[in-house]
């Protein structure tokens, strides 16, 4: 009876999630049409934005330039896109921390060694981190985007989903044009408005862009030194702690209690040592008075990491843990470190729908995975750990096919 009741609750919750997902997709489709051709048409929206631009005191030529923008349907498509499969850390990492970026990063570290040393003295950011961010953001300036920034930001400004945010970025883009005399054709970048070799949003560009080559202009598209100095200043202002690493790969003993992992469970390095955690070569952890959290991004069979306060600073640049781990490891590799000691396990990616089912089943079991959104974020990972611990399983919090089969499709 208990199993039947559980199955009934789970099935009901899954149907609710399914119908909610379909309704949300239909609502999004309707919203796109209404936003760009409904209560306020795109030309009406632009006319309103031109009025706001005048009120802000922007020059007439930029107000006129705003009147020439075109809606980009592909921008709305990108904004709404939900990939079918949830990317694994192994796939994310292999695509970004690759041999080209490591070798090119080492070459650029040598090319700019004196300049990067100057930035380290001034801002406290070691050069390998700046080069790593550069590689992660634009592949060292090779991929900076070719979408017309005013068009894409105007499109997002006239879409009610995040209109206020992107309207602010649109006006920041116009201010950039006014400050540095950029032309409309100069203003190219990603569909979401990120620009230059550091892929800053216009508001970040305005606030943290710094002239690195002393030409009295901040050009994040064309000047490597401007890009590097701006990145250093940005990280300093985000709170980077000089002299502290981002983190490190570590080894764990076989009987390790994985339920203590996660960014919500930081402990002093001494406490991790007492739990048997070592550096990736088996040597003791440093004798330092710092706290660290343990991340296990691909489960107990994959690489594990202790991350320090500067890892949190990297995540202020980009909120993805995969991104922050890749920035840190790429920086180490650029600085001469070897490859990860622990290889990635051979696991298949789950679909977003499977993650929704896992989240729904966790909710039915009394665990709290957070928003049922098909993304295995920190709260879902924590709920998985709690579930695994309740079943006397290895509580690494990893969502894989084995967990799906155990949680969503219990044996009869």
CSV table of C-alpha atoms in Angstrom, one decimal:
chain,number,residue,atom,x,y,z
A,1,UNK,CA,0.0,0.0,0.0
A,2,UNK,CA,2.8,2.4,0.8
A,3,UNK,CA,4.5,1.7,-2.5
A,4,UNK,CA,1.3,2.2,-4.4
A,5,UNK,CA,0.6,5.4,-2.6
A,6,UNK,CA,4.1,6.6,-3.3
A,7,UNK,CA,3.7,5.8,-7.0
A,8,UNK,CA,0.3,7.5,-7.2
A,9,UNK,CA,1.7,10.7,-5.6
A,10,UNK,CA,4.8,10.6,-7.9
A,11,UNK,CA,2.7,10.0,-11.0
A,12,UNK,CA,0.4,12.8,-10.1
A,13,UNK,CA,3.3,15.2,-9.5
A,14,UNK,CA,4.9,14.2,-12.8
A,15,UNK,CA,1.7,14.9,-14.7
A,16,UNK,CA,1.4,18.3,-13.0
A,17,UNK,CA,5.0,19.1,-13.9
A,18,UNK,CA,4.4,17.9,-17.5
A,19,UNK,CA,1.2,20.0,-18.0
A,20,UNK,CA,2.9,23.0,-16.3
A,21,UNK,CA,5.9,22.7,-18.7
A,22,UNK,CA,3.6,22.5,-21.7
A,23,UNK,CA,1.6,25.5,-20.5
A,24,UNK,CA,4.8,27.5,-19.8
A,25,UNK,CA,6.0,26.7,-23.4
A,26,UNK,CA,2.7,27.9,-24.9
A,27,UNK,CA,2.8,31.0,-22.7
A,28,UNK,CA,6.3,31.8,-23.8
A,29,UNK,CA,5.3,31.4,-27.5
A,30,UNK,CA,2.3,33.7,-27.0
A,31,UNK,CA,4.4,36.2,-25.1
A,32,UNK,CA,6.9,36.5,-28.0
A,33,UNK,CA,4.1,37.4,-30.4
A,34,UNK,CA,2.5,39.9,-28.0
A,35,UNK,CA,5.7,41.6,-27.0
A,36,UNK,CA,6.8,42.2,-30.5
A,37,UNK,CA,3.4,42.6,-32.2
A,38,UNK,CA,0.8,43.1,-29.5
A,39,UNK,CA,-0.2,45.8,-27.1
A,40,UNK,CA,2.9,47.7,-28.1
A,41,UNK,CA,4.5,47.1,-31.5
A,42,UNK,CA,8.2,47.2,-31.9
A,43,UNK,CA,8.2,50.6,-33.6
A,44,UNK,CA,6.0,52.0,-30.8
A,45,UNK,CA,8.5,50.5,-28.3
A,46,UNK,CA,11.4,52.1,-30.0
A,47,UNK,CA,9.6,55.5,-30.2
A,48,UNK,CA,9.1,55.3,-26.4
A,49,UNK,CA,12.7,54.3,-25.8
A,50,UNK,CA,13.8,57.3,-28.0
A,51,UNK,CA,11.8,59.6,-25.7
A,52,UNK,CA,13.5,58.1,-22.7
A,53,UNK,CA,16.9,58.5,-24.3
A,54,UNK,CA,16.2,62.2,-24.9
A,55,UNK,CA,15.2,62.6,-21.2
A,56,UNK,CA,18.5,61.0,-20.2
A,57,UNK,CA,20.3,63.7,-22.2
A,58,UNK,CA,21.8,61.4,-24.9
A,59,UNK,CA,22.9,63.3,-28.1
A,60,UNK,CA,20.4,63.6,-31.0
A,61,UNK,CA,22.5,61.5,-33.3
A,62,UNK,CA,22.3,58.5,-30.9
A,63,UNK,CA,18.6,59.0,-30.4
A,64,UNK,CA,18.3,58.9,-34.2
A,65,UNK,CA,20.5,55.8,-34.4
A,66,UNK,CA,18.1,54.1,-31.9
A,67,UNK,CA,15.4,54.8,-34.4
A,68,UNK,CA,17.1,52.7,-37.1
A,69,UNK,CA,17.3,49.4,-35.1
A,70,UNK,CA,15.6,46.2,-36.3
A,71,UNK,CA,14.0,43.4,-34.2
A,72,UNK,CA,15.9,40.2,-34.2
A,73,UNK,CA,13.7,37.1,-34.0
A,74,UNK,CA,16.8,34.9,-33.5
A,75,UNK,CA,17.6,36.8,-30.3
A,76,UNK,CA,14.2,35.9,-28.8
A,77,UNK,CA,14.8,32.3,-30.0
A,78,UNK,CA,18.2,32.2,-28.2
A,79,UNK,CA,16.7,33.8,-25.1
A,80,UNK,CA,13.9,31.1,-24.9
A,81,UNK,CA,16.1,28.2,-25.9
A,82,UNK,CA,16.2,25.3,-23.5
A,83,UNK,CA,18.6,22.5,-24.6
A,84,UNK,CA,17.2,19.0,-24.6
A,85,UNK,CA,20.2,17.5,-22.7
A,86,UNK,CA,21.7,18.9,-19.6
A,87,UNK,CA,25.4,19.3,-20.2
A,88,UNK,CA,27.8,17.3,-18.0
A,89,UNK,CA,30.8,18.9,-16.4
A,90,UNK,CA,33.0,16.5,-18.5
A,91,UNK,CA,31.5,17.8,-21.8
A,92,UNK,CA,31.7,21.5,-20.6
A,93,UNK,CA,35.3,21.1,-19.4
A,94,UNK,CA,36.6,19.3,-22.5
A,95,UNK,CA,35.2,21.9,-24.8
A,96,UNK,CA,36.9,24.8,-22.9
A,97,UNK,CA,40.0,23.5,-21.2
A,98,UNK,CA,41.5,22.2,-24.4
A,99,UNK,CA,45.0,21.9,-25.8
A,100,UNK,CA,44.6,25.0,-28.0
A,101,UNK,CA,43.6,27.2,-25.1
A,102,UNK,CA,46.3,25.9,-22.9
A,103,UNK,CA,49.1,26.4,-25.5
A,104,UNK,CA,47.7,29.7,-26.7
A,105,UNK,CA,47.3,30.9,-23.1
A,106,UNK,CA,50.9,30.0,-22.3
A,107,UNK,CA,52.1,31.9,-25.4
A,108,UNK,CA,50.0,35.0,-24.4
A,109,UNK,CA,51.2,34.8,-20.8
A,110,UNK,CA,54.8,35.0,-22.1
A,111,UNK,CA,53.9,37.7,-24.6
A,112,UNK,CA,52.4,40.0,-22.0
A,113,UNK,CA,54.5,38.9,-19.1
A,114,UNK,CA,55.8,42.3,-18.1
A,115,UNK,CA,52.4,44.0,-18.6
A,116,UNK,CA,50.7,41.2,-16.6
A,117,UNK,CA,53.2,41.5,-13.8
A,118,UNK,CA,52.4,45.2,-13.7
A,119,UNK,CA,48.7,44.4,-13.4
A,120,UNK,CA,49.4,41.9,-10.6
A,121,UNK,CA,51.2,44.6,-8.6
A,122,UNK,CA,48.4,47.1,-9.2
A,123,UNK,CA,45.3,44.9,-8.8
A,124,UNK,CA,46.5,41.7,-7.1
A,125,UNK,CA,45.3,39.4,-9.9
A,126,UNK,CA,48.0,36.9,-11.1
A,127,UNK,CA,48.4,37.0,-14.9
A,128,UNK,CA,47.4,33.4,-15.5
A,129,UNK,CA,43.9,34.1,-14.2
A,130,UNK,CA,43.5,37.1,-16.5
A,131,UNK,CA,44.6,35.1,-19.5
A,132,UNK,CA,42.2,32.3,-18.5
A,133,UNK,CA,39.2,34.6,-18.4
A,134,UNK,CA,40.3,36.0,-21.7
A,135,UNK,CA,40.3,32.5,-23.2
A,136,UNK,CA,37.0,31.4,-21.6
A,137,UNK,CA,35.2,34.6,-22.7
A,138,UNK,CA,36.3,35.0,-26.3
A,139,UNK,CA,38.9,32.4,-27.1
A,140,UNK,CA,41.5,35.2,-26.8
A,141,UNK,CA,39.6,37.6,-28.9
A,142,UNK,CA,38.8,35.2,-31.8
A,143,UNK,CA,35.1,34.9,-30.9
A,144,UNK,CA,33.7,38.3,-29.8
A,145,UNK,CA,30.3,38.1,-31.6
A,146,UNK,CA,29.0,39.6,-34.8
A,147,UNK,CA,25.4,40.5,-33.8
A,148,UNK,CA,24.4,44.1,-33.9
A,149,UNK,CA,24.3,45.2,-30.3
A,150,UNK,CA,21.8,47.9,-30.6
A,151,UNK,CA,19.4,45.6,-32.6
A,152,UNK,CA,19.7,42.7,-30.1
A,153,UNK,CA,19.4,44.9,-27.0
A,154,UNK,CA,16.4,46.8,-28.5
A,155,UNK,CA,14.8,43.5,-29.2
A,156,UNK,CA,15.2,42.3,-25.6
A,157,UNK,CA,14.2,45.7,-24.3
A,158,UNK,CA,10.9,45.5,-26.2
A,159,UNK,CA,10.3,41.9,-24.9
A,160,UNK,CA,8.6,42.1,-21.5
A,161,UNK,CA,10.4,39.1,-20.0
A,162,UNK,CA,13.4,41.1,-18.9
A,163,UNK,CA,12.6,44.5,-20.4
A,164,UNK,CA,13.9,46.7,-17.5
A,165,UNK,CA,17.3,45.0,-17.4
A,166,UNK,CA,18.0,45.1,-21.1
A,167,UNK,CA,16.6,48.7,-21.5
A,168,UNK,CA,19.2,49.7,-19.0
A,169,UNK,CA,21.9,47.9,-21.0
A,170,UNK,CA,20.7,49.5,-24.2
A,171,UNK,CA,21.1,53.0,-22.7
A,172,UNK,CA,24.5,52.0,-21.4
A,173,UNK,CA,25.5,50.9,-25.0
A,174,UNK,CA,24.4,54.3,-26.3
A,175,UNK,CA,26.5,56.0,-23.5
A,176,UNK,CA,29.5,53.9,-24.6
A,177,UNK,CA,29.0,55.2,-28.1
A,178,UNK,CA,28.9,58.7,-26.9
A,179,UNK,CA,31.9,58.4,-24.5
A,180,UNK,CA,34.3,56.7,-26.9
A,181,UNK,CA,32.7,57.7,-30.3
A,182,UNK,CA,32.0,54.2,-31.4
A,183,UNK,CA,29.9,53.9,-34.5
A,184,UNK,CA,26.8,51.7,-34.8
A,185,UNK,CA,28.9,49.2,-36.9
A,186,UNK,CA,31.5,49.1,-34.1
A,187,UNK,CA,28.9,47.8,-31.7
A,188,UNK,CA,28.9,44.1,-32.3
A,189,UNK,CA,28.8,41.2,-29.8
A,190,UNK,CA,26.7,38.4,-28.5
A,191,UNK,CA,22.9,38.0,-28.7
A,192,UNK,CA,22.6,38.9,-25.0
A,193,UNK,CA,24.6,42.1,-25.4
A,194,UNK,CA,28.0,41.1,-24.2
A,195,UNK,CA,30.8,42.8,-26.1
A,196,UNK,CA,34.6,42.8,-26.6
A,197,UNK,CA,37.3,40.4,-25.7
A,198,UNK,CA,36.2,40.2,-22.1
A,199,UNK,CA,32.5,39.9,-23.1
A,200,UNK,CA,31.4,42.7,-20.7
A,201,UNK,CA,27.8,43.9,-20.8
A,202,UNK,CA,27.7,47.6,-21.7
A,203,UNK,CA,27.0,48.7,-18.1
A,204,UNK,CA,30.1,46.7,-16.9
A,205,UNK,CA,32.1,48.2,-19.8
A,206,UNK,CA,31.1,51.7,-18.7
A,207,UNK,CA,32.0,51.1,-15.0
A,208,UNK,CA,35.0,48.9,-15.2
A,209,UNK,CA,36.6,49.5,-18.6
A,210,UNK,CA,40.2,50.8,-18.2
A,211,UNK,CA,42.6,52.2,-20.7
A,212,UNK,CA,45.5,49.7,-20.8
A,213,UNK,CA,47.5,51.0,-23.7
A,214,UNK,CA,47.4,54.7,-22.8
A,215,UNK,CA,45.6,55.9,-26.0
A,216,UNK,CA,42.9,57.7,-23.9
A,217,UNK,CA,40.3,55.3,-25.1
A,218,UNK,CA,38.9,52.0,-23.8
A,219,UNK,CA,38.6,49.6,-26.8
A,220,UNK,CA,37.7,46.1,-25.6
A,221,UNK,CA,37.3,44.9,-29.1
A,222,UNK,CA,40.7,45.9,-30.5
A,223,UNK,CA,43.1,46.4,-27.6
A,224,UNK,CA,44.4,43.3,-25.8
A,225,UNK,CA,45.9,45.6,-23.1
A,226,UNK,CA,42.6,47.4,-22.5
A,227,UNK,CA,40.9,44.0,-22.2
A,228,UNK,CA,43.4,42.6,-19.7
A,229,UNK,CA,43.6,45.8,-17.5
A,230,UNK,CA,39.8,46.0,-17.5
A,231,UNK,CA,39.5,42.4,-16.4
A,232,UNK,CA,42.0,42.9,-13.6
A,233,UNK,CA,40.2,46.0,-12.4
A,234,UNK,CA,36.8,44.3,-12.5
A,235,UNK,CA,38.1,41.3,-10.5
A,236,UNK,CA,39.7,43.6,-7.9
A,237,UNK,CA,36.4,45.4,-7.5
A,238,UNK,CA,34.5,42.1,-7.2
A,239,UNK,CA,36.7,41.4,-4.1
A,240,UNK,CA,39.5,39.2,-5.3
A,241,UNK,CA,41.9,38.2,-2.5
A,242,UNK,CA,45.5,38.6,-3.5
A,243,UNK,CA,47.8,35.7,-2.7
A,244,UNK,CA,44.9,33.1,-2.5
A,245,UNK,CA,44.3,30.4,-5.1
A,246,UNK,CA,40.9,29.7,-6.7
A,247,UNK,CA,41.0,26.2,-5.3
A,248,UNK,CA,42.6,22.8,-6.2
A,249,UNK,CA,41.9,19.3,-7.3
A,250,UNK,CA,42.0,16.9,-4.3
A,251,UNK,CA,41.9,13.2,-3.4
A,252,UNK,CA,39.4,11.7,-1.0
A,253,UNK,CA,39.5,8.5,1.0
A,254,UNK,CA,37.3,5.6,0.0
A,255,UNK,CA,35.0,6.0,3.1
A,256,UNK,CA,34.6,9.7,2.7
A,257,UNK,CA,31.2,11.2,3.9
A,258,UNK,CA,30.1,13.0,0.7
A,259,UNK,CA,27.2,14.6,2.4
A,260,UNK,CA,29.6,17.3,3.7
A,261,UNK,CA,30.3,18.5,0.1
A,262,UNK,CA,28.7,21.5,-1.5
A,263,UNK,CA,29.4,25.3,-1.4
A,264,UNK,CA,27.0,25.5,1.6
A,265,UNK,CA,29.4,23.5,3.7
A,266,UNK,CA,32.7,25.4,3.9
A,267,UNK,CA,35.2,24.2,6.5
A,268,UNK,CA,38.8,25.1,7.5
A,269,UNK,CA,41.5,23.3,5.6
A,270,UNK,CA,42.5,21.6,8.9
A,271,UNK,CA,39.0,20.1,9.1
A,272,UNK,CA,39.3,18.7,5.6
A,273,UNK,CA,42.7,17.2,6.5
A,274,UNK,CA,41.1,15.4,9.4
A,275,UNK,CA,38.6,13.9,7.0
A,276,UNK,CA,41.5,12.5,5.0
A,277,UNK,CA,41.4,15.0,2.1
A,278,UNK,CA,44.8,15.4,0.4
A,279,UNK,CA,46.2,17.3,-2.6
A,280,UNK,CA,45.7,15.5,-5.9
A,281,UNK,CA,49.2,14.0,-5.7
A,282,UNK,CA,48.5,12.6,-2.2
A,283,UNK,CA,50.5,15.2,-0.3
A,284,UNK,CA,49.0,17.1,2.7
A,285,UNK,CA,46.8,20.1,2.2
A,286,UNK,CA,48.6,23.5,2.9
A,287,UNK,CA,48.8,24.6,6.5
A,288,UNK,CA,46.8,27.8,5.8
A,289,UNK,CA,44.1,29.6,7.8
A,290,UNK,CA,41.5,29.5,5.0
A,291,UNK,CA,38.1,27.9,4.5
A,292,UNK,CA,37.2,25.8,1.6
A,293,UNK,CA,34.2,24.0,0.2
A,294,UNK,CA,34.2,20.6,-1.6
A,295,UNK,CA,32.8,20.2,-5.0
A,296,UNK,CA,32.1,16.9,-6.7
A,297,UNK,CA,30.8,17.9,-10.1
A,298,UNK,CA,30.6,14.4,-11.7
A,299,UNK,CA,30.1,12.2,-8.7
A,300,UNK,CA,32.4,10.1,-6.6
A,301,UNK,CA,34.1,8.5,-9.6
A,302,UNK,CA,35.3,11.9,-11.1
A,303,UNK,CA,37.6,14.7,-10.1
A,304,UNK,CA,36.9,16.5,-6.8
A,305,UNK,CA,37.9,20.1,-5.9
A,306,UNK,CA,38.3,22.2,-2.8
A,307,UNK,CA,37.4,25.8,-3.7
A,308,UNK,CA,38.4,28.9,-1.8
A,309,UNK,CA,37.0,32.5,-1.5
A,310,UNK,CA,38.3,33.5,-4.9
A,311,UNK,CA,36.2,30.8,-6.5
A,312,UNK,CA,33.2,32.8,-5.3
A,313,UNK,CA,34.7,35.9,-7.0
A,314,UNK,CA,34.9,34.0,-10.3
A,315,UNK,CA,31.3,33.1,-9.9
A,316,UNK,CA,30.4,36.8,-9.5
A,317,UNK,CA,31.7,37.1,-13.1
A,318,UNK,CA,29.6,34.1,-14.2
A,319,UNK,CA,27.3,32.2,-11.9
A,320,UNK,CA,28.0,28.8,-13.3
A,321,UNK,CA,30.1,26.4,-11.2
A,322,UNK,CA,31.3,24.7,-14.3
A,323,UNK,CA,32.6,28.0,-15.6
A,324,UNK,CA,34.3,28.8,-12.4
A,325,UNK,CA,36.0,25.4,-12.1
A,326,UNK,CA,37.1,25.7,-15.8
A,327,UNK,CA,38.6,29.2,-15.3
A,328,UNK,CA,40.5,27.9,-12.3
A,329,UNK,CA,41.9,24.8,-13.9
A,330,UNK,CA,42.7,26.6,-17.2
A,331,UNK,CA,44.6,29.2,-15.2
A,332,UNK,CA,46.6,26.4,-13.5
A,333,UNK,CA,47.3,24.7,-16.9
A,334,UNK,CA,48.4,28.0,-18.5
A,335,UNK,CA,50.8,28.5,-15.5
A,336,UNK,CA,52.4,25.2,-16.2
A,337,UNK,CA,50.4,22.7,-14.1
A,338,UNK,CA,49.6,19.2,-15.5
A,339,UNK,CA,46.3,17.7,-16.4
A,340,UNK,CA,43.7,16.6,-13.8
A,341,UNK,CA,44.8,13.5,-11.9
A,342,UNK,CA,41.4,12.0,-11.8
A,343,UNK,CA,39.8,11.2,-15.2
A,344,UNK,CA,36.1,11.8,-16.0
A,345,UNK,CA,33.8,8.8,-15.7
A,346,UNK,CA,32.0,7.6,-18.8
A,347,UNK,CA,28.4,8.9,-18.0
A,348,UNK,CA,25.7,9.9,-20.4
A,349,UNK,CA,24.0,13.2,-20.1
A,350,UNK,CA,20.4,13.2,-18.8
A,351,UNK,CA,17.7,15.1,-20.6
A,352,UNK,CA,16.1,18.2,-19.1
A,353,UNK,CA,12.9,16.2,-18.9
A,354,UNK,CA,14.6,13.5,-16.8
A,355,UNK,CA,15.9,16.1,-14.4
A,356,UNK,CA,12.4,17.4,-14.1
A,357,UNK,CA,11.2,13.9,-13.2
A,358,UNK,CA,14.0,13.6,-10.6
A,359,UNK,CA,13.1,16.9,-9.1
A,360,UNK,CA,9.5,15.9,-9.0
A,361,UNK,CA,10.2,12.6,-7.4
A,362,UNK,CA,12.4,14.2,-4.8
A,363,UNK,CA,9.6,16.6,-3.9
A,364,UNK,CA,7.2,13.6,-3.6
A,365,UNK,CA,9.7,11.9,-1.3
A,366,UNK,CA,9.9,14.9,1.0
A,367,UNK,CA,13.1,16.5,-0.2
A,368,UNK,CA,13.5,20.1,-1.4
A,369,UNK,CA,15.1,20.3,-4.9
A,370,UNK,CA,14.2,24.0,-5.4
A,371,UNK,CA,12.5,25.1,-8.6
A,372,UNK,CA,11.5,22.3,-10.8
A,373,UNK,CA,13.2,23.6,-13.9
A,374,UNK,CA,15.2,20.7,-15.4
A,375,UNK,CA,18.5,22.0,-14.2
A,376,UNK,CA,20.5,20.2,-11.5
A,377,UNK,CA,21.5,23.3,-9.6
A,378,UNK,CA,23.0,23.4,-6.0
A,379,UNK,CA,19.6,22.9,-4.3
A,380,UNK,CA,18.8,19.9,-6.4
A,381,UNK,CA,22.2,18.5,-5.8
A,382,UNK,CA,21.7,18.9,-2.0
A,383,UNK,CA,18.3,17.2,-2.2
A,384,UNK,CA,19.9,14.3,-4.1
A,385,UNK,CA,22.6,14.0,-1.4
A,386,UNK,CA,19.9,13.9,1.3
A,387,UNK,CA,17.9,11.3,-0.6
A,388,UNK,CA,21.1,9.1,-1.2
A,389,UNK,CA,22.0,9.4,2.5
A,390,UNK,CA,18.5,8.3,3.5
A,391,UNK,CA,19.0,5.2,1.3
A,392,UNK,CA,22.5,4.5,2.7
A,393,UNK,CA,23.9,5.2,-0.7
A,394,UNK,CA,27.1,7.1,-1.5
A,395,UNK,CA,25.8,10.7,-1.1
A,396,UNK,CA,27.7,12.5,-3.8
A,397,UNK,CA,24.7,14.3,-5.1
A,398,UNK,CA,25.3,13.4,-8.7
A,399,UNK,CA,22.3,13.0,-11.1
A,400,UNK,CA,23.0,10.1,-13.4
A,401,UNK,CA,21.0,7.3,-15.0
A,402,UNK,CA,21.4,5.1,-12.0
A,403,UNK,CA,19.8,7.7,-9.8
A,404,UNK,CA,17.1,8.3,-12.3
A,405,UNK,CA,16.3,4.5,-12.4
A,406,UNK,CA,16.3,4.3,-8.7
A,407,UNK,CA,14.3,7.4,-7.8
A,408,UNK,CA,11.9,7.8,-10.7
A,409,UNK,CA,11.3,4.2,-11.7
A,410,UNK,CA,11.3,2.1,-8.5
A,411,UNK,CA,11.2,-1.6,-8.8
A,412,UNK,CA,7.8,-3.2,-8.4
